[in-house]
PDB file of C-alpha atoms in Angstrom:
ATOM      1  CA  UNK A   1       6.799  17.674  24.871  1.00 74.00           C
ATOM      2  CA  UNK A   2       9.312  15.719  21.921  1.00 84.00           C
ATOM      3  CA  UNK A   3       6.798  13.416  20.194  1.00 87.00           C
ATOM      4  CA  UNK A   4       9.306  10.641  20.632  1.00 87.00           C
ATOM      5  CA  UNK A   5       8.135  11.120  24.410  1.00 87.00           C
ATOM      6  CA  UNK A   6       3.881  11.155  23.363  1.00 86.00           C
ATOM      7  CA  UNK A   7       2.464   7.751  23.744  1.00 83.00           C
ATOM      8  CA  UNK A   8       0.023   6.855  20.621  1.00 80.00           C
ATOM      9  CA  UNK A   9      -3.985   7.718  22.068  1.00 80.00           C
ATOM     10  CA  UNK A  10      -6.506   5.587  21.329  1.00 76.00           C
ATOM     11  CA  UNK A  11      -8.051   6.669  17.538  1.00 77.00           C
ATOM     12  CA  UNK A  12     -11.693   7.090  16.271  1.00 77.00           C
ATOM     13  CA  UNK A  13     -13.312   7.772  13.281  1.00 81.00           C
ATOM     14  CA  UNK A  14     -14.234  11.662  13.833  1.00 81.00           C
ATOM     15  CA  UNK A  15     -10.603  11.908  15.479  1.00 86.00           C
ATOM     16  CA  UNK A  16      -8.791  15.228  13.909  1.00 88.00           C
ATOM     17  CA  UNK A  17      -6.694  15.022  11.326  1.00 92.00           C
ATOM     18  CA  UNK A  18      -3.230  16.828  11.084  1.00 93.00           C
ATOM     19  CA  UNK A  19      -3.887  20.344   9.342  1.00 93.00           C
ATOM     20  CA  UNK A  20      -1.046  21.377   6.757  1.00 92.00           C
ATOM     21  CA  UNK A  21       0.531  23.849   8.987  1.00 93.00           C
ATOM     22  CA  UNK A  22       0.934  21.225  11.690  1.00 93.00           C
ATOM     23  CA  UNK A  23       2.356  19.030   9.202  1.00 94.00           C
ATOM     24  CA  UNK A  24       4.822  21.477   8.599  1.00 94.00           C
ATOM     25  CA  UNK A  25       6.002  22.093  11.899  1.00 94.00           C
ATOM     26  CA  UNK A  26       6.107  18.164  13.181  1.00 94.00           C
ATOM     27  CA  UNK A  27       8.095  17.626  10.073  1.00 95.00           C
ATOM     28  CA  UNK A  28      10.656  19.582  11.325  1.00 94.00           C
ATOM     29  CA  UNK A  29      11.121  17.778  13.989  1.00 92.00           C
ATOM     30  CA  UNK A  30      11.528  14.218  12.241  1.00 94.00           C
ATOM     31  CA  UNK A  31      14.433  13.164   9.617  1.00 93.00           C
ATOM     32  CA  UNK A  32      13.800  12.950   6.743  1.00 94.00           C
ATOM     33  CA  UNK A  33      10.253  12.022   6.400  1.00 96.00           C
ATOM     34  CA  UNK A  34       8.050  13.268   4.009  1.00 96.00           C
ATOM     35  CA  UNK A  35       4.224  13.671   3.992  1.00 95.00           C
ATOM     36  CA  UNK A  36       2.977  11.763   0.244  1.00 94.00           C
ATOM     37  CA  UNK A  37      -0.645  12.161  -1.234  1.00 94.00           C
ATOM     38  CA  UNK A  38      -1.944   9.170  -2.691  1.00 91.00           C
ATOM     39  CA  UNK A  39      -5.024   9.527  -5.106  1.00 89.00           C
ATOM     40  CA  UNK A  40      -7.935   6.894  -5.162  1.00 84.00           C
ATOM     41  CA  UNK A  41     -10.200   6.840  -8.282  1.00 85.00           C
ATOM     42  CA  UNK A  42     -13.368   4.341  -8.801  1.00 82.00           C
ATOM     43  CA  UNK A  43     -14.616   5.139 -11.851  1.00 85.00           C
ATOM     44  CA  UNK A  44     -17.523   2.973 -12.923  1.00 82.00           C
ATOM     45  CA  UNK A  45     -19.579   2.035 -16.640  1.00 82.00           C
ATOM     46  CA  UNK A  46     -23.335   0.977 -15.877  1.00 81.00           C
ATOM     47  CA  UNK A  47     -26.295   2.394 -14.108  1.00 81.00           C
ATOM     48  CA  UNK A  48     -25.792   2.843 -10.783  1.00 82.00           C
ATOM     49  CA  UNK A  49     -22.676   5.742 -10.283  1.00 85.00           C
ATOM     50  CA  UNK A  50     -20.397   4.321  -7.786  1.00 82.00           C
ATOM     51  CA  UNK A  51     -17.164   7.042  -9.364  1.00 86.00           C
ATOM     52  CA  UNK A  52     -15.482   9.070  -6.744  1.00 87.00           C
ATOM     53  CA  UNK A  53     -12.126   9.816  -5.811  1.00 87.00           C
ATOM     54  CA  UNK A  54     -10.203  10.307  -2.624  1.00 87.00           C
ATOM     55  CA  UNK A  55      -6.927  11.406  -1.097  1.00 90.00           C
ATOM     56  CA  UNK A  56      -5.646  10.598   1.541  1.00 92.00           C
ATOM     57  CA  UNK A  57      -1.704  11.642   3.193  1.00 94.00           C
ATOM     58  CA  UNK A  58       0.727   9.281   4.636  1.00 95.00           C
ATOM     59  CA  UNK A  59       4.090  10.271   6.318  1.00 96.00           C
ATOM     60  CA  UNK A  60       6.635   7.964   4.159  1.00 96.00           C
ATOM     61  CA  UNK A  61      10.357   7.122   4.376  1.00 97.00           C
ATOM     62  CA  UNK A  62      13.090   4.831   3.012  1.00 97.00           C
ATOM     63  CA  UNK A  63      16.086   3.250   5.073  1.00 98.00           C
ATOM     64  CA  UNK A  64      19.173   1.951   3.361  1.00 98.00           C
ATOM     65  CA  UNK A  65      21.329  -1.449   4.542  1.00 98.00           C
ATOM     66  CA  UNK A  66      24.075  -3.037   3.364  1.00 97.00           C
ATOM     67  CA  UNK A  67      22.390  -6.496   3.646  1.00 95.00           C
ATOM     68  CA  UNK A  68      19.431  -8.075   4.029  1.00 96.00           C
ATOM     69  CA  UNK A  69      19.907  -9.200   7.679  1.00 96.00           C
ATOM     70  CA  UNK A  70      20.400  -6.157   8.806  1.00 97.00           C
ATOM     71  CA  UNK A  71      17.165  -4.619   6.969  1.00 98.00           C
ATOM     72  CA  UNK A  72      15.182  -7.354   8.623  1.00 97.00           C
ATOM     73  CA  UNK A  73      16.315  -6.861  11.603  1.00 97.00           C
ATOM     74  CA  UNK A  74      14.848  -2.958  11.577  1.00 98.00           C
ATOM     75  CA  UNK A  75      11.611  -4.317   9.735  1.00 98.00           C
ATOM     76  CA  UNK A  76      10.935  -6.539  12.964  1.00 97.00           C
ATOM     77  CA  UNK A  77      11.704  -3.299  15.454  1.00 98.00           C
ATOM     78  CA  UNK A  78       9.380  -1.564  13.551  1.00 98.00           C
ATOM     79  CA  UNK A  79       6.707  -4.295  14.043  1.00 98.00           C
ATOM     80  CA  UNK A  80       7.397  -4.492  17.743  1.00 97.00           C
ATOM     81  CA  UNK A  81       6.834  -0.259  17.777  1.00 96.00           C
ATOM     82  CA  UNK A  82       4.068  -1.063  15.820  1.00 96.00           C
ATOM     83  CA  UNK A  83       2.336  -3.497  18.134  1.00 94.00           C
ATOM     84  CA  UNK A  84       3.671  -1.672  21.397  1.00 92.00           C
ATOM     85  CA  UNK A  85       1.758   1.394  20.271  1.00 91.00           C
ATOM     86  CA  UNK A  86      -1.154  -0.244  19.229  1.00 92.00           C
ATOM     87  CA  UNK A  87      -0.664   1.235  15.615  1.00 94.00           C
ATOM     88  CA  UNK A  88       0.078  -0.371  12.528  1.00 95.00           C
ATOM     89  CA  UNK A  89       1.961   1.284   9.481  1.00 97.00           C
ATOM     90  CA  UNK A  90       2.891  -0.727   5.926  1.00 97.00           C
ATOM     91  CA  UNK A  91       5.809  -2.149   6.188  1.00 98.00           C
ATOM     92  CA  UNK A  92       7.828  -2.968   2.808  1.00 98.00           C
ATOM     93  CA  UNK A  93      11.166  -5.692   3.387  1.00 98.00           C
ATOM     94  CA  UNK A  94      13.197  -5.830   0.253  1.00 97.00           C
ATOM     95  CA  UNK A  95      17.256  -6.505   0.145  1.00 96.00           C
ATOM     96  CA  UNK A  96      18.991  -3.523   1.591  1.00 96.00           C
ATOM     97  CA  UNK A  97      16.146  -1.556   2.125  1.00 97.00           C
ATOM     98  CA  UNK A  98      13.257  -0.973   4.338  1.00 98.00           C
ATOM     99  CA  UNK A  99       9.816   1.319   3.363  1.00 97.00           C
ATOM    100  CA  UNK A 100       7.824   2.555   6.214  1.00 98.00           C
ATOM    101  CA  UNK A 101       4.377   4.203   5.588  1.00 97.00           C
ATOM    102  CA  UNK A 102       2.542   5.901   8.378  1.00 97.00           C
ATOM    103  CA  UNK A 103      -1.022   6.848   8.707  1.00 96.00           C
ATOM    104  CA  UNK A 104      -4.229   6.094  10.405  1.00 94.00           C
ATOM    105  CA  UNK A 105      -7.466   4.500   8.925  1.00 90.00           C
ATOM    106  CA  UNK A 106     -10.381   5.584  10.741  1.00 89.00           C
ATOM    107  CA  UNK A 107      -9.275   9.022  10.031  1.00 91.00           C
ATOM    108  CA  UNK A 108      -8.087   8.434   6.588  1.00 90.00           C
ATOM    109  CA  UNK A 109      -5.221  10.609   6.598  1.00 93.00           C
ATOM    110  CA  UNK A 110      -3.013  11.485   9.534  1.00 95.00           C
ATOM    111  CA  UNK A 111      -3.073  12.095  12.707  1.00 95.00           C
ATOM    112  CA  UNK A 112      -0.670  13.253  15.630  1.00 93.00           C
ATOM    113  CA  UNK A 113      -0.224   9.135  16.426  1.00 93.00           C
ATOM    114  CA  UNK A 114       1.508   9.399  12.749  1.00 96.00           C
ATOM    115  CA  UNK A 115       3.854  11.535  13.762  1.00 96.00           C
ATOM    116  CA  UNK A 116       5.018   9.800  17.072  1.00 95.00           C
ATOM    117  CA  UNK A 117       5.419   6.764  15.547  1.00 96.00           C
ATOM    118  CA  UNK A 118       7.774   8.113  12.718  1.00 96.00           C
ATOM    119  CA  UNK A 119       9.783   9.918  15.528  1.00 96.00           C
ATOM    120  CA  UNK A 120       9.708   6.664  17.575  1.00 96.00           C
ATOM    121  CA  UNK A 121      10.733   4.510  14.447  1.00 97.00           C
ATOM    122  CA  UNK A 122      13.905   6.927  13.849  1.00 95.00           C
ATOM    123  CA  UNK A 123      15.218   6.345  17.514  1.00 94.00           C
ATOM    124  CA  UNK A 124      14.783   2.168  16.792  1.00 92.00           C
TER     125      UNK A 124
ATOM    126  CA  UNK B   1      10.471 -33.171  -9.704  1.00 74.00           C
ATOM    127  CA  UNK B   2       8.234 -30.573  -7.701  1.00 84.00           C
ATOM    128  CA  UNK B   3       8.620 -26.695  -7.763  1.00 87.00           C
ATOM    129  CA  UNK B   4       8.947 -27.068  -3.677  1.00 87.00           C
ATOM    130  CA  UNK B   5      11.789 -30.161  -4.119  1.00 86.00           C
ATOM    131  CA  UNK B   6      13.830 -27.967  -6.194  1.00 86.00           C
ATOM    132  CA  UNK B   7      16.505 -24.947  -4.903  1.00 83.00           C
ATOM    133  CA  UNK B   8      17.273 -21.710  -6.232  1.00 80.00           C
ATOM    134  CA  UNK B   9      20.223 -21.572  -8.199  1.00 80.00           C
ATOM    135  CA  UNK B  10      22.616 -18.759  -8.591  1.00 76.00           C
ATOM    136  CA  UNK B  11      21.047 -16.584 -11.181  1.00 77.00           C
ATOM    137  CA  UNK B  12      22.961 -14.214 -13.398  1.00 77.00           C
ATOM    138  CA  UNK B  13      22.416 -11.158 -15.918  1.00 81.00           C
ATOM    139  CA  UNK B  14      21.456 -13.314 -19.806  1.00 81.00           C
ATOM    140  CA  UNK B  15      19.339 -16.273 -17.854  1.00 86.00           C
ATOM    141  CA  UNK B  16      16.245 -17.411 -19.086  1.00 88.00           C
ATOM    142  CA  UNK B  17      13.036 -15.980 -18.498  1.00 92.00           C
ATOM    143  CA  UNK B  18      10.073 -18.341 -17.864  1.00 93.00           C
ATOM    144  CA  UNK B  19       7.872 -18.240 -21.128  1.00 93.00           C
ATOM    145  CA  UNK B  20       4.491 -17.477 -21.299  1.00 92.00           C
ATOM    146  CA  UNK B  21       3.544 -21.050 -21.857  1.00 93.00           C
ATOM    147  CA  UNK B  22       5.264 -22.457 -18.587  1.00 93.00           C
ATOM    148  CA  UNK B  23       4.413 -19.463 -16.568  1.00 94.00           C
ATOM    149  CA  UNK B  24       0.764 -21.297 -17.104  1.00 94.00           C
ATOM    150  CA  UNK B  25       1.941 -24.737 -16.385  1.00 94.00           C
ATOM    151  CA  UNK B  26       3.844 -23.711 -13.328  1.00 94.00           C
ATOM    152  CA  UNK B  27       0.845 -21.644 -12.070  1.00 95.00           C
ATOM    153  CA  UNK B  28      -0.738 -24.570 -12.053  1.00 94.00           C
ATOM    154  CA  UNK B  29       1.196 -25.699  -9.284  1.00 92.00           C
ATOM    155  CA  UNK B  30       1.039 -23.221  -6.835  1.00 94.00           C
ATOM    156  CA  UNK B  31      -2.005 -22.284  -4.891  1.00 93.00           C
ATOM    157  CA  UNK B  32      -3.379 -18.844  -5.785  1.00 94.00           C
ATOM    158  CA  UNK B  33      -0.436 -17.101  -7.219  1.00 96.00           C
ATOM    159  CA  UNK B  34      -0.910 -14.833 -10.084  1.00 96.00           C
ATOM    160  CA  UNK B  35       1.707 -13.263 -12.480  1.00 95.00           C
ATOM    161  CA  UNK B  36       1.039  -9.391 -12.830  1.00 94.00           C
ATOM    162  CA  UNK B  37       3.019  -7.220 -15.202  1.00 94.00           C
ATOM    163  CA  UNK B  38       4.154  -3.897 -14.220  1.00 91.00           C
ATOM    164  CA  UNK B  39       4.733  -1.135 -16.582  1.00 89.00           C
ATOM    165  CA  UNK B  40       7.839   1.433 -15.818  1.00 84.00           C
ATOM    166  CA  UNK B  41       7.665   4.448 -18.449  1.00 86.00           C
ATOM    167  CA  UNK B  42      10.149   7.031 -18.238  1.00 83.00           C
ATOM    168  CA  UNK B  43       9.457  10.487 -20.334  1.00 85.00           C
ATOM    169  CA  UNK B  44      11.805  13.462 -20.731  1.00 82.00           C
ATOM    170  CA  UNK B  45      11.975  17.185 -21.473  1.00 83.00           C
ATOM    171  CA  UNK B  46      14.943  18.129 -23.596  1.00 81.00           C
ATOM    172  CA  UNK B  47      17.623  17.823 -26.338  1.00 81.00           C
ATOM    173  CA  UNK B  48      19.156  14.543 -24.964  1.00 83.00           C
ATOM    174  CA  UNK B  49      16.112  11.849 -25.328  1.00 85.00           C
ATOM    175  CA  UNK B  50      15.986   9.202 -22.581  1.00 82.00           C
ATOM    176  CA  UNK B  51      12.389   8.498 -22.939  1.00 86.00           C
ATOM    177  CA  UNK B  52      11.737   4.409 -22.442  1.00 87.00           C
ATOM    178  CA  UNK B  53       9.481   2.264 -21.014  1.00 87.00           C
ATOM    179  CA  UNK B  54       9.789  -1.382 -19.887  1.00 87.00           C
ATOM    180  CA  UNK B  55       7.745  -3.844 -18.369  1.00 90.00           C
ATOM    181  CA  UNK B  56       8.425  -6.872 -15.774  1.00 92.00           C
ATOM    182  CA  UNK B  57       6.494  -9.963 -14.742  1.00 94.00           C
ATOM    183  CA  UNK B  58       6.414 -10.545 -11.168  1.00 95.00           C
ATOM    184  CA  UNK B  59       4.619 -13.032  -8.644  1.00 96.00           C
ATOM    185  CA  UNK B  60       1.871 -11.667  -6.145  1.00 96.00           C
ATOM    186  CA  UNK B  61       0.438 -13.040  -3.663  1.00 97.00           C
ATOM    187  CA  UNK B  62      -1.660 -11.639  -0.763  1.00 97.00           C
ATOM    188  CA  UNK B  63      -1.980 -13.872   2.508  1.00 98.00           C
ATOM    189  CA  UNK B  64      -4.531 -12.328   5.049  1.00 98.00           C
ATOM    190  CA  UNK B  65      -4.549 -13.264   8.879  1.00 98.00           C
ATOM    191  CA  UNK B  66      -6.784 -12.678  12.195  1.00 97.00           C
ATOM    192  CA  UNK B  67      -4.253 -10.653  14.084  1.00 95.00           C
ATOM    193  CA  UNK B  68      -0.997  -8.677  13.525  1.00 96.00           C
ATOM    194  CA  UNK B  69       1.513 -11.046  14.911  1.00 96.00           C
ATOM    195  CA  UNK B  70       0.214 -13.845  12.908  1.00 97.00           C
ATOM    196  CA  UNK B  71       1.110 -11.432   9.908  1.00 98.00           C
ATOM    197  CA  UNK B  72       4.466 -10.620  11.753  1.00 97.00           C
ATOM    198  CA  UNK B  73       5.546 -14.235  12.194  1.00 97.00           C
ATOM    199  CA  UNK B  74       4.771 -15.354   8.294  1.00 98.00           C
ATOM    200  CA  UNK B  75       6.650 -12.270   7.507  1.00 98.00           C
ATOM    201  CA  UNK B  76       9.332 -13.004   9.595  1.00 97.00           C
ATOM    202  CA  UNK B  77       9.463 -16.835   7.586  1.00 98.00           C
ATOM    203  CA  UNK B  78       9.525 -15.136   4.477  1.00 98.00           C
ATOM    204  CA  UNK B  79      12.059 -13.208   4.902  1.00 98.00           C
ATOM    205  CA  UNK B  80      14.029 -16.659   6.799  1.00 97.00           C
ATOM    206  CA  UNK B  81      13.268 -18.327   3.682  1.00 96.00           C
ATOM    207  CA  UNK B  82      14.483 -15.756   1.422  1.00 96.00           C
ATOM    208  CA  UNK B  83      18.138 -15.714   2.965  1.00 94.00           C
ATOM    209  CA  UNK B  84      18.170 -19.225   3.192  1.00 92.00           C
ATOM    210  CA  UNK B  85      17.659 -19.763  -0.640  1.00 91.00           C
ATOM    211  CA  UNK B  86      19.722 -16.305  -0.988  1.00 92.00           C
ATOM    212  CA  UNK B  87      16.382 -14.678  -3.161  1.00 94.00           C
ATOM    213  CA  UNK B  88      15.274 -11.999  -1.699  1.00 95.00           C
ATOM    214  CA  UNK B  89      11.126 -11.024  -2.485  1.00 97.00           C
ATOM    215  CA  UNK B  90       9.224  -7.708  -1.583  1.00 97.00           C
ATOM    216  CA  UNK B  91       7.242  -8.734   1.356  1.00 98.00           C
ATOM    217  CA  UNK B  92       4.869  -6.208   2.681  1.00 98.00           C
ATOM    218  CA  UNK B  93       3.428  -6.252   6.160  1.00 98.00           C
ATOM    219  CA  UNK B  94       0.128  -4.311   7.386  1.00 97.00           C
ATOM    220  CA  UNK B  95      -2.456  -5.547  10.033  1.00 96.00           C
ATOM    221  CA  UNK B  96      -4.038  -8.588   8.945  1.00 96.00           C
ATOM    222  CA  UNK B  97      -2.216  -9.112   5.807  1.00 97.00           C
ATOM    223  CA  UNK B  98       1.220 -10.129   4.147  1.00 98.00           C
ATOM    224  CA  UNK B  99       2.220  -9.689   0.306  1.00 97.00           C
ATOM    225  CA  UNK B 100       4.647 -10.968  -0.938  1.00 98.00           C
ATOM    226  CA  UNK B 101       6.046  -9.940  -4.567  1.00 97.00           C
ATOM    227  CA  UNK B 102       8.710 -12.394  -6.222  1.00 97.00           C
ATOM    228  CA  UNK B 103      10.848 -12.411  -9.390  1.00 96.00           C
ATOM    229  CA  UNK B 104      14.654 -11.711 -10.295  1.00 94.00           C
ATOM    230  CA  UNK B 105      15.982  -8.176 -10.667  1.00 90.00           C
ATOM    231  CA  UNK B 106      19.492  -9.673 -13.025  1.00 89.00           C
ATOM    232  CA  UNK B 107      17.033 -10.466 -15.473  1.00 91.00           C
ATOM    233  CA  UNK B 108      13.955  -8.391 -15.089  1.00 90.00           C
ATOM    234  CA  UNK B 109      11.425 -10.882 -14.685  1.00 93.00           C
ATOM    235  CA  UNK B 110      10.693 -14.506 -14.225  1.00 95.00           C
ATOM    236  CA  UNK B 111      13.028 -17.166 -13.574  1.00 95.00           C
ATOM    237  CA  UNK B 112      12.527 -20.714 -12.427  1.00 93.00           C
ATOM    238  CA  UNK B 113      13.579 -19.787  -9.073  1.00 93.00           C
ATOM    239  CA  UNK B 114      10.841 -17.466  -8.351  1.00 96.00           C
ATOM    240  CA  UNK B 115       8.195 -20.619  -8.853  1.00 96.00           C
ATOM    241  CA  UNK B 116      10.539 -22.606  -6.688  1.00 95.00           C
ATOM    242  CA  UNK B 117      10.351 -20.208  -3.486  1.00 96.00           C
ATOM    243  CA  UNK B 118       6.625 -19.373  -4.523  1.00 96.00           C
ATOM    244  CA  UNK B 119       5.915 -22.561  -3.592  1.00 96.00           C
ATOM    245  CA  UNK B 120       8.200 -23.029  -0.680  1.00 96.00           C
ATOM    246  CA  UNK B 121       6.403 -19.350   0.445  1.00 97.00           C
ATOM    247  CA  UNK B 122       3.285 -21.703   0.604  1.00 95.00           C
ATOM    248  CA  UNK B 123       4.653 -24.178   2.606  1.00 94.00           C
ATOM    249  CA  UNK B 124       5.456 -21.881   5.390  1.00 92.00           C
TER     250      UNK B 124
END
């Protein structure tokens, strides 16, 4: 089945992430998408150690438009997908150009849903 | 005369930044706005040195709301706003919360105008 037929699932912590390979392979199948790792450090002074640091993946891309109307226009589809599916990415408006992050929460990272909506948000 | 009374003007490469000093008294006016500087450094390998860095003022502010389409429909008057004074922020939208990042790209930082639709931003 294309993932722009899969319908987002419902998503719980414990829900499995992605593996690399997988990544891989569903990335093939989306345009020009890329999978970034951001980096979270809490580094504390003081007693009581609170310092860790996390990672966590998010399936990014950048659309181009020659005016601002036009890049709202794709920023509110992308909201609709968004609510249709349940699923809600960060979505950056600027003029002539829309940012689209996907990933999930609970799972901290990403899961198949991730990949459905980025195919879904091409076809928009 | 008010920051909200006031419209953008047509803002060109060589205009005025706000100073330090009336970045304070205009802060005053708006509701929970802060200025944040962001730092852009640029470092090279090799003969032909184009190492640089620069920094930009810009105003943030983070709106939070109950539901996604509450989010979606400030958004959506943001971005209404912005072609209607022809100013065009970085508005981000996630579940639950807008932010939205002013200031002027021609000059790299503060002008009047981004107080004016700061405030108008409130109004919304």
């Amino acid at each position: 089945m294309k993932l722009t037929e899969e319908k987002c699932e419902a998503c719980q912590v414990g829900a499995p992430r992605v593996k690399p390979d997988e990544q891989e392979q569903f990335l093939k199948e989306l345009d020009d998408w890329i999978v970034i790792t951001e980096t979270k450090e809490v580094r504390n002074i003081g007693d009581h150690d609170v310092s860790n640091s996390s990672e966590i993946d998010k399936l990014f891309k950048e659309y181009k438009f020659k005016n601002y109307s036009s890049a709202l226009e794709f920023a509110t589809k992308v909201a609709n997908l968004a609510e249709n599916e349940n699923h809600h990415p960060l979505i950056a408006l600027e003029w002539g150009k829309v940012r689209v992050w996907w990933w999930t929460h609970a799972i901290e990272g990403l899961h198949r849903n991730d990949f459905v909506c980025a195919a879904k948000t091409d076809q928009l």
